[in-house]
Coordinates of C-alpha atoms in Angstrom, one line a residue:
M1 CA -35.1 52.8 44.8
W2 CA -33.4 50.6 42.2
R3 CA -36.5 50.7 40.1
S4 CA -36.5 54.5 40.1
V5 CA -32.8 54.5 39.1
V6 CA -33.4 52.1 36.3
G7 CA -36.5 54.0 35.1
R8 CA -34.8 57.4 35.2
H9 CA -31.3 56.6 33.9
L10 CA -30.8 53.1 32.5
V11 CA -33.9 52.9 30.3
P12 CA -33.3 56.4 28.7
A13 CA -29.6 55.5 28.2
L14 CA -30.5 52.3 26.3
V15 CA -33.0 54.2 24.2
G16 CA -30.5 56.8 23.4
L17 CA -27.9 54.2 22.5
V18 CA -30.4 52.7 20.0
F19 CA -30.8 56.0 18.3
A20 CA -27.1 56.7 18.4
A21 CA -26.2 53.5 16.6
P22 CA -26.4 55.0 13.1
L23 CA -24.1 57.8 14.2
L24 CA -21.6 55.2 15.5
F25 CA -21.7 53.2 12.3
M26 CA -21.2 56.4 10.3
V27 CA -18.1 57.4 12.3
A28 CA -16.7 53.9 12.1
G29 CA -17.1 53.8 8.3
S30 CA -15.4 57.2 7.9
L31 CA -12.3 55.8 9.7
R32 CA -11.7 53.1 7.1
P33 CA -8.9 53.5 4.6
P34 CA -9.9 54.7 1.1
G35 CA -10.6 51.8 -1.3
E36 CA -11.1 49.2 1.4
A37 CA -14.0 46.8 0.9
P38 CA -16.9 47.2 3.3
P39 CA -17.1 44.7 6.1
L40 CA -19.2 41.6 5.8
G41 CA -20.4 41.6 9.4
L42 CA -20.5 43.9 12.4
D43 CA -17.2 45.8 12.5
L44 CA -17.4 48.9 14.7
V45 CA -13.6 49.5 14.9
P46 CA -11.7 49.3 11.6
G47 CA -8.5 47.2 11.6
E48 CA -6.4 50.2 10.4
P49 CA -8.4 53.4 11.3
T50 CA -7.3 56.5 9.6
L51 CA -8.3 60.2 9.3
V52 CA -7.3 60.5 5.7
N53 CA -10.9 60.7 4.6
Y54 CA -11.5 63.8 6.6
W55 CA -8.4 65.5 5.1
R56 CA -9.6 64.6 1.5
L57 CA -13.1 65.8 2.1
P58 CA -12.5 69.5 1.0
E59 CA -11.1 68.1 -2.2
V60 CA -14.2 66.2 -3.0
V61 CA -16.9 68.8 -2.0
P62 CA -16.6 72.6 -1.2
L63 CA -17.1 71.9 2.5
L64 CA -16.0 75.3 3.7
G65 CA -18.4 77.0 1.3
Y66 CA -21.3 74.8 2.5
L67 CA -20.5 75.6 6.1
A68 CA -20.3 79.3 5.5
N69 CA -23.7 79.3 3.7
S70 CA -25.3 77.2 6.5
A71 CA -23.9 79.5 9.1
L72 CA -25.1 82.7 7.3
V73 CA -28.6 81.3 6.8
A74 CA -28.8 80.1 10.4
A75 CA -27.6 83.4 11.7
V76 CA -30.4 85.2 9.9
A77 CA -33.2 82.7 9.7
V78 CA -33.1 81.4 13.3
P79 CA -33.5 84.8 15.0
L80 CA -36.1 85.8 12.4
T81 CA -38.1 82.6 13.0
V82 CA -38.0 83.2 16.8
L83 CA -39.1 86.8 16.4
V84 CA -42.0 86.1 14.0
G85 CA -43.1 82.9 15.7
S86 CA -43.2 84.6 19.2
W87 CA -45.1 87.6 17.8
A88 CA -47.6 85.4 16.1
G89 CA -48.0 83.2 19.2
F90 CA -48.4 86.2 21.5
G91 CA -50.9 87.8 19.1
I92 CA -53.0 84.6 19.1
R93 CA -52.8 84.6 22.9
L94 CA -54.3 88.1 23.1
L95 CA -57.3 87.1 21.0
Q96 CA -60.7 86.3 22.5
P97 CA -61.2 82.6 23.3
R98 CA -63.4 81.9 20.3
A99 CA -61.0 83.7 17.8
R100 CA -58.1 82.0 19.5
R101 CA -59.5 78.6 19.0
V102 CA -60.1 79.4 15.3
A103 CA -56.5 80.6 14.9
V104 CA -55.1 77.5 16.6
L105 CA -57.2 75.2 14.5
A106 CA -56.1 77.1 11.3
S107 CA -52.5 76.7 12.4
V108 CA -53.0 73.0 13.0
A109 CA -54.6 72.6 9.5
V110 CA -51.7 74.4 7.9
L111 CA -49.3 72.2 9.8
L112 CA -51.0 69.1 8.4
V113 CA -50.1 70.1 4.9
P114 CA -46.9 68.2 3.8
V115 CA -43.9 70.5 3.2
T116 CA -43.3 68.7 -0.1
A117 CA -46.7 69.8 -1.3
V118 CA -45.7 73.4 -1.4
W119 CA -42.1 73.0 -2.7
G120 CA -43.1 73.2 -6.3
S121 CA -45.2 76.3 -6.0
R122 CA -42.7 78.0 -3.7
F123 CA -39.9 77.3 -6.2
E124 CA -42.0 78.7 -9.0
V125 CA -42.6 81.9 -7.0
F126 CA -38.9 82.3 -6.3
R127 CA -38.1 81.6 -10.0
L128 CA -40.4 84.3 -11.1
L129 CA -38.7 86.7 -8.7
G130 CA -35.3 85.6 -9.9
G131 CA -34.1 84.5 -6.5
T132 CA -33.4 80.8 -7.0
D133 CA -29.7 81.2 -6.9
G134 CA -29.4 83.3 -3.7
Y135 CA -30.2 83.1 -0.1
L136 CA -33.9 84.3 -0.5
P137 CA -35.5 80.8 -0.8
L138 CA -33.7 79.7 2.4
I139 CA -34.4 82.8 4.5
A140 CA -37.9 83.7 3.2
P141 CA -39.8 80.9 5.1
A142 CA -38.5 82.5 8.4
L143 CA -40.7 85.5 7.6
A144 CA -43.7 83.2 8.2
G145 CA -42.2 81.5 11.3
T146 CA -40.8 78.7 9.2
T147 CA -43.5 76.3 10.4
P148 CA -46.9 76.7 12.2
F149 CA -45.5 74.3 14.8
Y150 CA -43.3 77.0 16.3
V151 CA -46.2 79.3 16.4
L152 CA -48.2 76.7 18.3
I153 CA -45.4 76.2 20.8
Y154 CA -45.4 80.0 21.6
V155 CA -49.2 79.9 21.8
W156 CA -49.0 77.2 24.4
S157 CA -46.2 79.0 26.2
F158 CA -48.0 82.3 26.4
G159 CA -51.1 80.4 27.4
Q160 CA -49.5 79.8 30.7
V161 CA -49.6 83.5 31.4
R162 CA -52.8 84.4 33.4
D163 CA -55.2 87.0 32.2
S164 CA -54.6 89.0 35.4
Q165 CA -50.9 89.3 34.5
L166 CA -51.7 90.5 31.0
E167 CA -54.1 93.1 32.4
A168 CA -51.5 94.3 34.9
A169 CA -49.0 94.6 32.0
R170 CA -51.5 96.6 30.0
L171 CA -52.0 99.0 32.9
D172 CA -48.3 99.3 33.4
V173 CA -47.8 100.2 29.7
K174 CA -50.6 102.7 29.9
A175 CA -49.1 104.3 33.0
Q176 CA -45.7 104.5 31.4
A177 CA -47.2 106.0 28.3
T178 CA -49.0 108.6 30.4
C179 CA -45.8 109.5 32.3
Q180 CA -43.9 109.8 29.0
Q181 CA -46.6 112.1 27.6
G182 CA -46.6 114.2 30.7
S183 CA -42.8 114.5 30.5
R184 CA -43.0 115.6 26.9
M185 CA -45.6 118.2 27.9
L186 CA -43.4 119.5 30.7
V187 CA -40.5 119.8 28.3
T188 CA -42.6 121.7 25.8
V189 CA -44.6 123.9 28.1
G190 CA -42.1 124.1 31.0
P191 CA -40.0 127.1 29.7
A192 CA -43.1 129.2 28.9
G193 CA -44.7 128.4 32.2
T194 CA -41.5 129.2 34.0
D195 CA -41.4 132.6 32.3
A196 CA -45.0 133.3 33.1
V197 CA -44.6 132.7 36.9
P198 CA -42.9 136.1 37.6
E199 CA -45.4 137.9 35.5
V200 CA -48.3 136.4 37.4
G201 CA -46.7 137.2 40.7
A202 CA -46.0 140.8 39.7
G203 CA -49.6 141.2 38.7

């Protein structure tokens, strides 16, 4: 029992603490008074902690402007990335097995290309379009799902759906389309048919 507790809680907590150490050092450094020399050893808690650095931060950099730009880009790019990535992943899932493997391998091949390798050409394209000073370079990658990794995640997720479920969904969509078409025909032909009933009965 103790081994399971250690394996499930203590070990992950220690690993998380190791990765959280840089964050702790950053916060501790931000609490030092301005102009104070950096410590020579390990000093997590400053002798005279202060928040004056946080109050002076907007004077040094336009922090509020950066936050507003980041919030705007995230509000547009994140939903667009999810939409495009899910569409692409679902489209690949609907392919035949051979075509699906080719699409997955192509996505993996594109994923292996370093992002820095396309920065130069991407910047040149945006420069020719005159959009280097706007939000276009930040939002445009979302139109391609931002990264093939997201597409592959959706391919794997949709791959958990059985073919029988997809076929049932297709039949359901066809049935709904047939019902909607029949309803439109009734709306269009219904009045004329209603008027013709008394005439047929009289005849």
